[in-house]
Coordinates of C-alpha atoms and ligand atoms in Angstrom, one line a residue:
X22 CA 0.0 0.0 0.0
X23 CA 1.4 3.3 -0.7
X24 CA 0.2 6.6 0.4
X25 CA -0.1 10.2 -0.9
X26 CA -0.3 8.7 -5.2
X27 CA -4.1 9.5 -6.3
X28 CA -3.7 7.9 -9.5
X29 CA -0.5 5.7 -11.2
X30 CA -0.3 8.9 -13.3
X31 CA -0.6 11.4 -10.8
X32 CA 1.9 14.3 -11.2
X33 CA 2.3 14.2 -7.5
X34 CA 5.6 13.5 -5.6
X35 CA 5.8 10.5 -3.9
X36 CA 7.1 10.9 -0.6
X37 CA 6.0 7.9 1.5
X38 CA 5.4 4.8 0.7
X39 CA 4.5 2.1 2.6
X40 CA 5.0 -1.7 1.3
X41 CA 3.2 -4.3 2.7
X42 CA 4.9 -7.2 0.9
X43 CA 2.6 -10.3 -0.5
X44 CA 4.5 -12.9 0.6
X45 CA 3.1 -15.4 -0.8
X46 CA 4.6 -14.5 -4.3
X47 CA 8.1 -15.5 -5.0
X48 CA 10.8 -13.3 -4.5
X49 CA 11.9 -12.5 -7.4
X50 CA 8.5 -12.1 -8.8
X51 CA 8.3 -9.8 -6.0
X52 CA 10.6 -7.4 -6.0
X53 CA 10.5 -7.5 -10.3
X54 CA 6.7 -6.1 -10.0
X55 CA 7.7 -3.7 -7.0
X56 CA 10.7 -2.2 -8.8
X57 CA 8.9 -1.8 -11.7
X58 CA 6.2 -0.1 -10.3
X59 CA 8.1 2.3 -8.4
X60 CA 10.8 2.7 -11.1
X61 CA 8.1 4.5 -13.4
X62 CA 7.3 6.6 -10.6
X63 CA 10.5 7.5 -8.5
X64 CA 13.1 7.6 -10.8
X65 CA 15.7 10.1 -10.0
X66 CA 14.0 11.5 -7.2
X67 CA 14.7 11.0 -3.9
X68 CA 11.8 9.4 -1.9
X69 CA 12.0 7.3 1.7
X70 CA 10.7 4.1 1.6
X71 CA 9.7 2.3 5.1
X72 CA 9.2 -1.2 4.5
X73 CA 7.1 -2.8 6.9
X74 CA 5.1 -6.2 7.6
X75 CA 7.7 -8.7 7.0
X76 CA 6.2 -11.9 9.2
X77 CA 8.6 -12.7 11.8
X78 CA 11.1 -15.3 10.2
X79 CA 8.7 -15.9 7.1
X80 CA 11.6 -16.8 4.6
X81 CA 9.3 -15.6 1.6
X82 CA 8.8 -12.2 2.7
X83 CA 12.2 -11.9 4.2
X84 CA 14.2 -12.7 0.8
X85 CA 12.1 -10.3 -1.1
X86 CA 12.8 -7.9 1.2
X87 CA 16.3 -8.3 0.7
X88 CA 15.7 -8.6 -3.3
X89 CA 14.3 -5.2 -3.3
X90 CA 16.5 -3.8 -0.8
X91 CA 19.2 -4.7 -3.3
X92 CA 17.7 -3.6 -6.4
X93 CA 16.7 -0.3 -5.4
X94 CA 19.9 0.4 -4.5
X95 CA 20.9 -0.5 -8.0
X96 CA 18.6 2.2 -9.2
X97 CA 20.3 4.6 -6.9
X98 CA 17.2 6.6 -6.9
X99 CA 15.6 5.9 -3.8
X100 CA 17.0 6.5 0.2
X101 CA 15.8 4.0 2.1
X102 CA 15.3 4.9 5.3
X103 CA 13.8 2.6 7.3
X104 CA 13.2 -1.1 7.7
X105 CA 10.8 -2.3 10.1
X106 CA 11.7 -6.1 11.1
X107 CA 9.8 -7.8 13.7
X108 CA 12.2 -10.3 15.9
X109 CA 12.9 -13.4 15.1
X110 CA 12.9 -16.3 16.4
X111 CA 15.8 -18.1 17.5
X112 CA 15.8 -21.3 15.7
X113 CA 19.0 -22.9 18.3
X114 CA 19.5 -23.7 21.4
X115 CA 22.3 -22.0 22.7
X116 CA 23.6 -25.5 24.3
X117 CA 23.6 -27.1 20.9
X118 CA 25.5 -25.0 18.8
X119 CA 28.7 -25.7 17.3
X120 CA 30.3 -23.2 15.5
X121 CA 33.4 -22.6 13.5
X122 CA 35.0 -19.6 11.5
X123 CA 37.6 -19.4 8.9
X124 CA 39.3 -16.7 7.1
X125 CA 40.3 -16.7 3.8
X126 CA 41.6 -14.6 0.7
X127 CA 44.1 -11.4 1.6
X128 CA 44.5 -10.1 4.5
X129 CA 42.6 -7.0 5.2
X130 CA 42.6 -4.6 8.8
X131 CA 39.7 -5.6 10.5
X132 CA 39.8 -9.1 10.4
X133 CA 40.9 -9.9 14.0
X134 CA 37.7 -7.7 15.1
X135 CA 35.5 -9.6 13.5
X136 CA 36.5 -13.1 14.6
X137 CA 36.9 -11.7 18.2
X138 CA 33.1 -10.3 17.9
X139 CA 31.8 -13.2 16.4
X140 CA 33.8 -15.1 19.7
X141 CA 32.7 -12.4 22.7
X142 CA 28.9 -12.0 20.5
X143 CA 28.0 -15.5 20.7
X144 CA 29.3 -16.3 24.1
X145 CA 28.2 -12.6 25.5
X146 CA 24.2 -12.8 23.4
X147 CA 23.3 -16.4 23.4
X148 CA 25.7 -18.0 25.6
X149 CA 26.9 -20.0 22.9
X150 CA 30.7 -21.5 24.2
X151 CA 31.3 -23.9 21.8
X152 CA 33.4 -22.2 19.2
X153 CA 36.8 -23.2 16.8
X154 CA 38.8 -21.6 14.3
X155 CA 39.5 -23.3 11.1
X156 CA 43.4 -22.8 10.4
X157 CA 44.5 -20.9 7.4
X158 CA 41.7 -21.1 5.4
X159 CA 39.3 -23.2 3.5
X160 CA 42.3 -26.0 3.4
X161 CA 42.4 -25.9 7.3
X162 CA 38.5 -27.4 7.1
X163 CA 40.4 -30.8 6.1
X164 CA 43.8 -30.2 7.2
X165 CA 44.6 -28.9 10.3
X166 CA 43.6 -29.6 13.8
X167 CA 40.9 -27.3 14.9
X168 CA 41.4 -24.0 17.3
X169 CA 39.1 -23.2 20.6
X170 CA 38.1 -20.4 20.6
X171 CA 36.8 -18.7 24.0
X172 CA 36.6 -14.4 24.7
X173 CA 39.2 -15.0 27.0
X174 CA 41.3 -16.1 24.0
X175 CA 40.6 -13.8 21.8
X176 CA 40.1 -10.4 24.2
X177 CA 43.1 -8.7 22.4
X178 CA 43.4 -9.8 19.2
X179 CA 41.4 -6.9 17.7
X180 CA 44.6 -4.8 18.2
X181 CA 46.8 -6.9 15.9
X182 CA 46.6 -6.9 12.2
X183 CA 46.5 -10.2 10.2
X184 CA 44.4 -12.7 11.0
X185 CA 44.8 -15.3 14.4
X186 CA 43.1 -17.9 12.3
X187 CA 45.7 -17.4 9.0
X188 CA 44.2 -17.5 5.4
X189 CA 45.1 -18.8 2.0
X190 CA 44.2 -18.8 -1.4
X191 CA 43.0 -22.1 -3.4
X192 CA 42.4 -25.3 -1.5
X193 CA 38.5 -25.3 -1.6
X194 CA 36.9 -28.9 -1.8
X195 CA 33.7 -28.6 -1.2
X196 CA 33.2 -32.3 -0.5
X197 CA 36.0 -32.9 1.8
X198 CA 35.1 -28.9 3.8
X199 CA 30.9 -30.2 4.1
X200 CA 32.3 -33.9 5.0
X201 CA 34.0 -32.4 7.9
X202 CA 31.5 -29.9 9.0
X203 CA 29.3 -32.9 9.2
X204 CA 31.9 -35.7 10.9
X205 CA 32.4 -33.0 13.6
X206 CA 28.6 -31.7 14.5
X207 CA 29.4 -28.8 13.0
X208 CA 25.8 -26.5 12.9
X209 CA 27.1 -23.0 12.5
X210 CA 29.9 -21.8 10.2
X211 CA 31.0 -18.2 10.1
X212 CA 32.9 -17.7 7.0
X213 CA 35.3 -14.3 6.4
X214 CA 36.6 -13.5 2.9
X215 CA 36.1 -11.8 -0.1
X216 CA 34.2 -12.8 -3.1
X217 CA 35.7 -15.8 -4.1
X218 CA 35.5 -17.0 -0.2
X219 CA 31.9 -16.0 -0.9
X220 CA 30.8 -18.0 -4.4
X221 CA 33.2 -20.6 -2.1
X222 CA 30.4 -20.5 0.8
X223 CA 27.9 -20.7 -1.7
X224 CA 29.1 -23.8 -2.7
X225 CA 29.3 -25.2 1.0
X226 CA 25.9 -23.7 1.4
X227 CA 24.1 -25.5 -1.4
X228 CA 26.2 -29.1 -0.5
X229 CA 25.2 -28.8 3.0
X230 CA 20.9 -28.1 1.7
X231 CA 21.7 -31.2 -0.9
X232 CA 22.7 -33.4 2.1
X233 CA 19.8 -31.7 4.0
X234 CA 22.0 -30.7 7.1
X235 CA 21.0 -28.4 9.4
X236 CA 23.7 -26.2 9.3
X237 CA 23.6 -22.2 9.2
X238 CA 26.3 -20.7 6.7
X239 CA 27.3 -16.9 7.1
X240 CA 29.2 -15.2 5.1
X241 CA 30.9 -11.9 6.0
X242 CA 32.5 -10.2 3.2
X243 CA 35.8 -8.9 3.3
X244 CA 38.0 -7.3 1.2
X245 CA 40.5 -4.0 1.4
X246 CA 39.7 -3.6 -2.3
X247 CA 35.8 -2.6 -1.7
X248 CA 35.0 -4.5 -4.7
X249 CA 32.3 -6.1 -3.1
X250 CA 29.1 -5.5 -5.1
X251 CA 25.9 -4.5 -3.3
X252 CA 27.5 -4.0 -0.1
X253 CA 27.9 -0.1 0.8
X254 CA 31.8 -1.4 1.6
X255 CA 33.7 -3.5 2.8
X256 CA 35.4 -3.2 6.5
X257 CA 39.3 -2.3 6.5
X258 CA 38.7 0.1 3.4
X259 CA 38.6 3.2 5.3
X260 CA 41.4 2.0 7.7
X261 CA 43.4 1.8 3.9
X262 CA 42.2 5.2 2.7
X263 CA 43.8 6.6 6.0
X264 CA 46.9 4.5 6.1
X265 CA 47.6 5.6 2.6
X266 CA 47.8 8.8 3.8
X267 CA 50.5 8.6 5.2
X268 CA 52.8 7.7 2.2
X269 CA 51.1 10.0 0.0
X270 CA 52.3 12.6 2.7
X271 CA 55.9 10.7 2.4
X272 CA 55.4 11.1 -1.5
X273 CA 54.6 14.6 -1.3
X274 CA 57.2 15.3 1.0
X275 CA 59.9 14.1 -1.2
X276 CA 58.9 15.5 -3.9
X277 CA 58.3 19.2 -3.1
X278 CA 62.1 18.8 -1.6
X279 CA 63.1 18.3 -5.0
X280 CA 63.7 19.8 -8.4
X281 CA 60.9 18.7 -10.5
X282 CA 60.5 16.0 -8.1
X283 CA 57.6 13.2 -8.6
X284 CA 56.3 11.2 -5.7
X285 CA 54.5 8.0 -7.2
X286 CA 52.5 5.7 -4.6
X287 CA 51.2 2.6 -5.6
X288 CA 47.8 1.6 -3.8
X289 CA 45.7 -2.0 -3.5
X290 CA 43.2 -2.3 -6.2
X291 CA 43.2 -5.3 -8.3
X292 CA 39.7 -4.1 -10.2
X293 CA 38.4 -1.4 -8.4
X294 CA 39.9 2.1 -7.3
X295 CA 38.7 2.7 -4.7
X296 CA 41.4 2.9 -2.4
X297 CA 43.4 5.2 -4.7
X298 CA 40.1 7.3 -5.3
X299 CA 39.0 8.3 -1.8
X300 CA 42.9 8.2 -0.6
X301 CA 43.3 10.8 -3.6
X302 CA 40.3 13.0 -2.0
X303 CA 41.3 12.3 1.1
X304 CA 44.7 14.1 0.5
X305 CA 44.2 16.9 -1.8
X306 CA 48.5 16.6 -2.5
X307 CA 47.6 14.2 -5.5
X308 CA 48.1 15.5 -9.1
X309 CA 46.9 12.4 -10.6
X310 CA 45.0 9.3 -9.8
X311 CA 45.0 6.5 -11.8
X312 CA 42.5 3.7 -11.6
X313 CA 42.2 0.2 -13.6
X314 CA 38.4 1.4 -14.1
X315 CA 40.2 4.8 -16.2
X316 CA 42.0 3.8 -18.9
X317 CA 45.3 5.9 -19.5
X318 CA 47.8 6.8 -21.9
X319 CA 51.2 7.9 -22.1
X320 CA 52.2 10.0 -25.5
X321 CA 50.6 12.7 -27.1
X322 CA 48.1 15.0 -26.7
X323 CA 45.7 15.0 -23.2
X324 CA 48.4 11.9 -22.2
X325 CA 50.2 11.6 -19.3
X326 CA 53.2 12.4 -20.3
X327 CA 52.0 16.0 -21.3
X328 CA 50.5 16.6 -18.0
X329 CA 53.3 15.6 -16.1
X330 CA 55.4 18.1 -17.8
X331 CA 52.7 20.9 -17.6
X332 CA 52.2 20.6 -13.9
X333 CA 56.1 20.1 -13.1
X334 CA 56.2 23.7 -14.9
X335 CA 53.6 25.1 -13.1
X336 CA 54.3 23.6 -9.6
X337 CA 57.9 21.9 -9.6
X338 CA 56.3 18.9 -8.2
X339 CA 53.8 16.8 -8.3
X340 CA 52.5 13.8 -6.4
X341 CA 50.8 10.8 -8.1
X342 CA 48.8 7.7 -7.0
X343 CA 48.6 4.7 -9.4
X344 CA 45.9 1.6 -8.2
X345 CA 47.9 -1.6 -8.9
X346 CA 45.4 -2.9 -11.3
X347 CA 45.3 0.6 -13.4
X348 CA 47.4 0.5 -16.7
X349 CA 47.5 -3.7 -17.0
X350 CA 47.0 -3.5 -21.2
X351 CA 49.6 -0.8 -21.5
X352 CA 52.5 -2.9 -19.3
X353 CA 51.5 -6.1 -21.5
X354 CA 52.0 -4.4 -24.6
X355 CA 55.4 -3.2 -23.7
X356 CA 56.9 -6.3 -21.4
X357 CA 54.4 -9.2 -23.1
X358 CA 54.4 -12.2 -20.7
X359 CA 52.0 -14.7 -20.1
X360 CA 49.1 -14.2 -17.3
X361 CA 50.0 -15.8 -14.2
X362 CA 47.2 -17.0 -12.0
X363 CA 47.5 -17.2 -7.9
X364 CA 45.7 -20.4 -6.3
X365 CA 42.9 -19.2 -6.3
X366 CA 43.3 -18.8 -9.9
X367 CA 43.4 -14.7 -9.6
X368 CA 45.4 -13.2 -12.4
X369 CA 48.9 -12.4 -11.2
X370 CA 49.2 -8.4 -11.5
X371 CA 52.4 -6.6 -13.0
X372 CA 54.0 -3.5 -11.0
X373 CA 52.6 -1.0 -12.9
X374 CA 54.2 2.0 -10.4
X375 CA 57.6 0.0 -11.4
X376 CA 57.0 0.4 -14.8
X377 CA 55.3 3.5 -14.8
X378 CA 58.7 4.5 -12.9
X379 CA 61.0 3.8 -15.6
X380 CA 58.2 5.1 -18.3
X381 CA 58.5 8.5 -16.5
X382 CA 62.3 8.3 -16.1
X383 CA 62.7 7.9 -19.9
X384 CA 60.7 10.4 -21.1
X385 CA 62.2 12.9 -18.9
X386 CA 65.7 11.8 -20.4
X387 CA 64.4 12.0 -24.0
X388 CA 62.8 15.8 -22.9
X389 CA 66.4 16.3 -21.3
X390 CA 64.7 17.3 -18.3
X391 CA 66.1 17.3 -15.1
X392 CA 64.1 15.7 -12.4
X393 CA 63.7 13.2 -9.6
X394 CA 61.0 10.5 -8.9
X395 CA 60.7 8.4 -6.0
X396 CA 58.5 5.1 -5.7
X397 CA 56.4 4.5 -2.9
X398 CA 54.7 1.0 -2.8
X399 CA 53.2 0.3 1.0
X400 CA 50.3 -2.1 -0.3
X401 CA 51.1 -4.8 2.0
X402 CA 52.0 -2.2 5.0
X403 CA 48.8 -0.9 4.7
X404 CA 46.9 -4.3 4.6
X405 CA 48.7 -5.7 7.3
X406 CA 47.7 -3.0 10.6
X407 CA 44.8 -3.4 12.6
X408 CA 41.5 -1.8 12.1
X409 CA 40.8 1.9 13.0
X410 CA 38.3 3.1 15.2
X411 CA 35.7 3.3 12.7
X412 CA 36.0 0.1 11.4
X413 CA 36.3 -1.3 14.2
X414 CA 32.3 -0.3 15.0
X415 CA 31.7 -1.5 11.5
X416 CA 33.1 -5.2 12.0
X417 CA 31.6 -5.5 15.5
X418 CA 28.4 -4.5 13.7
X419 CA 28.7 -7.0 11.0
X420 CA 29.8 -10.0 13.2
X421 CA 26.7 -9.3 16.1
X422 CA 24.3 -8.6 12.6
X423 CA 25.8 -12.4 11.0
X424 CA 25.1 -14.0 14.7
X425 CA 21.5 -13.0 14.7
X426 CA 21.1 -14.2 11.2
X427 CA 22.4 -17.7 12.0
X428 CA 21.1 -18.4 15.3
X429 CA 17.8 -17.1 13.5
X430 CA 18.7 -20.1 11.1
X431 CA 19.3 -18.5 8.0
X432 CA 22.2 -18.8 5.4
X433 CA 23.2 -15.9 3.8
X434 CA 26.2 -12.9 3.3
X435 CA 25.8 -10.0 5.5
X436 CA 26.2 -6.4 4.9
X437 CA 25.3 -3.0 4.9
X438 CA 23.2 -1.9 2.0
X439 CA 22.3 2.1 2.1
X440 CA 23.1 2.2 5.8
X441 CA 20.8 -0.7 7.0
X442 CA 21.9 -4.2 8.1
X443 CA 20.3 -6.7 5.5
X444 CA 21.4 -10.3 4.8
X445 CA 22.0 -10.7 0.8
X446 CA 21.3 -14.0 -0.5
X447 CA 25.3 -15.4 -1.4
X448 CA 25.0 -14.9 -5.5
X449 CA 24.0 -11.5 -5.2
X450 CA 27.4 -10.6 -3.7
X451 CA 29.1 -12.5 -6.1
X452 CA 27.6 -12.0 -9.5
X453 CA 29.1 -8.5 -10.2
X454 CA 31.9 -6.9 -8.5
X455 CA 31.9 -3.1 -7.2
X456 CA 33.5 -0.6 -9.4
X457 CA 34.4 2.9 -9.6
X458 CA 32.1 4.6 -11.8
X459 CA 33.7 6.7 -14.0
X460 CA 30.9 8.7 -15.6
X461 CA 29.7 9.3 -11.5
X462 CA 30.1 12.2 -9.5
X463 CA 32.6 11.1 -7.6
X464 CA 35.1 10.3 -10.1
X465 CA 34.1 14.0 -11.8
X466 CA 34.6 15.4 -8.0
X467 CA 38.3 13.6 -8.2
X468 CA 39.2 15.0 -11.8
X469 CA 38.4 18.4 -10.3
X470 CA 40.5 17.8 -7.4
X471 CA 43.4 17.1 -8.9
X472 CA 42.6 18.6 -12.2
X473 CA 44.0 16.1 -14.5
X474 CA 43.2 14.8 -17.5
X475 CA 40.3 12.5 -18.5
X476 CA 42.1 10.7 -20.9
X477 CA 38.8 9.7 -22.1
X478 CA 37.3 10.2 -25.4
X479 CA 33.3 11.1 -26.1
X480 CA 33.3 7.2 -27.1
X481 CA 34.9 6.4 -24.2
X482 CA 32.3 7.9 -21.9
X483 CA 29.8 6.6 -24.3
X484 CA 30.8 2.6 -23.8
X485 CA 31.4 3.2 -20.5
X486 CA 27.9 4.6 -19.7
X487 CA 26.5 2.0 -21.6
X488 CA 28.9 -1.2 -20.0
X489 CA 27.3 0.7 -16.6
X490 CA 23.6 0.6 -17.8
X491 CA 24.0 -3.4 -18.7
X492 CA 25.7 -3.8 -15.5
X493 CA 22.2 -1.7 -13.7
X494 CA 20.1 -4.4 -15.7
X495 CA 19.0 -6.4 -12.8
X496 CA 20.7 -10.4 -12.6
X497 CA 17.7 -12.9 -12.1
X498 CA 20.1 -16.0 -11.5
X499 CA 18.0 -19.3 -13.4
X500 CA 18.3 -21.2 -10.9
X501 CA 16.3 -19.0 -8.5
X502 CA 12.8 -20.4 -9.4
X503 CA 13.4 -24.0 -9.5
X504 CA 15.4 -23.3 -6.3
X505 CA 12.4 -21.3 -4.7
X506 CA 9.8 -24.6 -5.8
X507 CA 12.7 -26.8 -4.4
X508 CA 12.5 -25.2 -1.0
X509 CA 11.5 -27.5 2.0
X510 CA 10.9 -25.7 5.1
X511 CA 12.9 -27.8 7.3
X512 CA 16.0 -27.2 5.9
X513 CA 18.5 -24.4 6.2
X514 CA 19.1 -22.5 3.3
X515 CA 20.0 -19.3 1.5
X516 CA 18.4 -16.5 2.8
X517 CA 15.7 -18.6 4.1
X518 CA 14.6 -20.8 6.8
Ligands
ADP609 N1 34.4 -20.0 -7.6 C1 34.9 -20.5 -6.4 N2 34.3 -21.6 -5.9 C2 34.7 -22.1 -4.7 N3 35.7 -21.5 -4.0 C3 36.3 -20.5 -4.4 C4 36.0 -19.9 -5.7 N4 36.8 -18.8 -5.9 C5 37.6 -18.8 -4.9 N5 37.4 -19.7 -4.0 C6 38.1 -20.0 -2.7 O1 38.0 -18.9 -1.9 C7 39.2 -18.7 -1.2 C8 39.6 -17.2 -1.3 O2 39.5 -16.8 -2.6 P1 40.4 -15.6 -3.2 O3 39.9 -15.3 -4.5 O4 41.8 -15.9 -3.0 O5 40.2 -14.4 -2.2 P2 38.9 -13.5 -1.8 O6 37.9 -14.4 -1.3 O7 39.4 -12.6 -0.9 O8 38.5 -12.9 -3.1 C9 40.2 -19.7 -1.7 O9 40.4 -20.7 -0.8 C10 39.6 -20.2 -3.0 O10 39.9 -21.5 -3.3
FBP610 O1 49.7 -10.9 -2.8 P1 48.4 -11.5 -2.4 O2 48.4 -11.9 -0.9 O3 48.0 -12.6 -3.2 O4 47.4 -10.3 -2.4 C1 47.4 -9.4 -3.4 C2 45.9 -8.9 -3.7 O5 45.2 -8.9 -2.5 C3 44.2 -7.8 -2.6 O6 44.4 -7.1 -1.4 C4 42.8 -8.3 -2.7 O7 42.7 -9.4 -1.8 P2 41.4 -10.3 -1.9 O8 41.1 -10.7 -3.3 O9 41.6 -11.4 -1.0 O10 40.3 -9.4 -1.3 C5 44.5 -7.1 -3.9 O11 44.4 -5.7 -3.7 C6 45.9 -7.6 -4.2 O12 46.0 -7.6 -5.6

């Protein structure tokens, strides 16, 4: 039900609206017909939405919730501003649990935080004691000894970066990691990483409803990249955008101490800029940010090259931040070798602030220009201290918010999604991945800050509105529908009870 629309045409504003969701439709069904209701009548305008009415623990009602929650974002026209959920109800006795959680992927500050909360949170809320960490990673399900865990244990680990737990890339087997959750009772199993650890839970999750365990899965996402999609982001990120500050400052330093001196700082990013974006922002000592989301190019007119010299004549320094995914077509075309893949069958990067080094170096040599660059790379520095204050709230948050959800029964990935808790069915997180935008204010708020060049074309902005308006179309995954007529309400599964 909505209020204040007289007619579907009416001219009028909508500025509440109230949702009373049908749950007896399917999910998808759902939140299709609801979007496309509100999208001819809200788009681009800002409008608060209270959802309200979702049953207590209904699983229908509950996903679509959580559909639309994620689709509206996606339209990024409409704040939501408040979600109404009635208690659940917890589906576990505290004295039966059995939990376990595992890190895996990259490190990322924050980490320690979370598997400390997810400790003290289940002991502190539901007096749940029974709790292990799985040893470096998804290999440790099957291959290590298992770690108790108690708050006593883990009271100060919050202040150490890393992870207590260790991680690795590769060694996911589904069979052998669900054989073990289910030779050792295992009911509850909290799951940290990024989104391969994620389409990785997804995989546990679906093995474990195939065998028909009862057994809660919760994903918390993690990643100091922030290329999580639907997520608002990622915990450890702004600990990253402030530790980079402080070699941008290094950068800057040595630079303005020297004739036509160039600081260059290489930040995480393997996709996604969004490190080097807000850490650019952040600064204001950049000249130039590079990003694997902006194509760049050296020679010519609008090119690098051209600005570096303009601003080293204007300013007699300059400062520049390069992501270490930006400029990965250029290096291969100059050094060709052949991708490399990490175990978890990532594609091994190239140093682009290396390269971009000696690329910088010559052309100053050809120019006969005197001048002095110095290379900063502190990616691993950064990823490796604790959490700040800030995220420290955030992964508290996220581990009490993946408790609830578990002990509630449900399998899912949990996040924040336009400043709300919600927990996001698993393939939603890892179907896309999180970008910069670059025809988005925020990237146009970063050329203006630093006032460099584009180095983008009218076709350019063209594709890359158009690659963003496929990527806005909204995934239905196929397998939803049969999986939604598949459903039996007695076992544990995605999203749902
Ligand atoms: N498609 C996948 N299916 C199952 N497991 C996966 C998948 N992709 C990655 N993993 C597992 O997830 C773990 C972490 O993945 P990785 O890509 O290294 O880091 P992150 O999760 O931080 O992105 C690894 O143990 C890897 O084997
Ligand atoms: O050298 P490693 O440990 O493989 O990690 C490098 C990569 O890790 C990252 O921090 C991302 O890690 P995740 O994929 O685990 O989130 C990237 O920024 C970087 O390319």
């Amino acid at each position: 039900s909505t209020s204040r629309i007289t007619s579907p045409n009416s001219p009028l504003f909508l500025t509440h609206c109230k949702i009373t969701l049908p749950i007896q439709l399917s999910s998808n069904i759902l939140s299709m017909q609801m979007i496309l209701y509100l999208k001819r009548w809200l788009f681009r305008r800002t409008v608060h939405v209270v959802f309200t009415s979702v049953v207590p623990g209904h699983a229908r009602g509950y996903d679509a919730l959580n559909m639309c929650l994620y689709h509206l974002r996606a339209m990024h026209c409409l704040h939501i501003s408040g979600i109404n959920f009635e208690p659940y109800q917890v589906y576990f006795e505290p004295e039966d649990v059995k939990a376990c959680i595992v890190t895996c992927g990259g490190l990322c500050p924050g980490l320690n935080t979370v598997i400390r909360e997810l400790v003290c949170g289940l002991s502190h809320m539901y007096n749940v004691n029974d709790v292990f960490g799985i040893q470096n990673g998804y290999k440790g399900f099957y291959s290590s000894n298992y770690l108790p865990m108690t708050p006593k244990s883990v009271n100060d680990i919050h202040k150490r970066g890393g992870t207590v737990l260790g991680s690795s890339r590769g060694g996911h087997d589904t069979h052998k990691i669900v054989d073990n959750i289910q030779d050792r009772g295992i009911n509850q199993v909290y799951i940290i990483g990024g989104d391969g650890t994620q389409k990785g839970a997804y995989e546990i999750f679906k093995e474990i409803r195939r065998r028909g365990l009862k057994v809660a899965v919760a994903g918390i996402p993690k990643t100091i990249d922030n290329d999580i999609a639907v997520i608002d982001k990622s915990f450890g990120f702004d600990t990253a955008v402030e530790e980079a500050q402080r070699a941008i400052d290094a950068a800057h330093v040595e630079a303005s101490s020297a004739e036509n001196g160039i600081g260059l700082v290489k930040l995480m990013g393997r996709y996604s800029g969004f490190i080097a974006m807000y850490a650019t922002l952040a600064s204001r000592d950049v000249d130039c940010c590079l990003i694997p989301e902006s194509p760049f190019y050296l020679e010519g007119e609008g090119g690098l090259f051209e600005y570096i010299e303009r601003r080293l004549k204007e300013n007699n320094h300059m400062v520049i931040v390069v992501a270490e995914g930006a400029g990965q077509d250029l290096i291969a075309k100059s050094i060709p070798v052949a991708d490399q893949l990490d175990a978890s069958g990532n594609k091994l990067l190239l140093d682009v602030g290396l390269w971009l080094t000696h690329k910088i170096k010559d052309h100053c040599k050809s120019k006969k220009m005197e001048m002095t660059i110095k290379y900063i790379d502190p990616t691993y520095m950064i990823r490796a201290i604790p959490s700040n204050a800030s995220d420290n709230v955030y992964c508290t948050l996220l581990a009490h918010s993946a408790i609830h959800g578990a002990m509630a029964g449900y399998s899912f990935t949990v996040g924040m999604v336009n400043g709300r808790h919600a927990y996001i069915p698993f393939h939603r997180v890892t179907s896309t991945r999180n970008k910069v935008k670059i025809t988005d204010r925020m990237w146009a708020r970063l050329l203006s800050s630093t006032n460099q060049p584009s180095f983008l074309s009218k076709e350019d902005i063209m594709e890359a509105r158009e690659a963003e308006r496929l990527a806005n179309r909204l995934p239905v995954p196929a397998s939803s529908s049969e999986h939604t007529k598949k459903h039996s309400a007695s076992v544990l599964s995605n999203g749902e009870k």
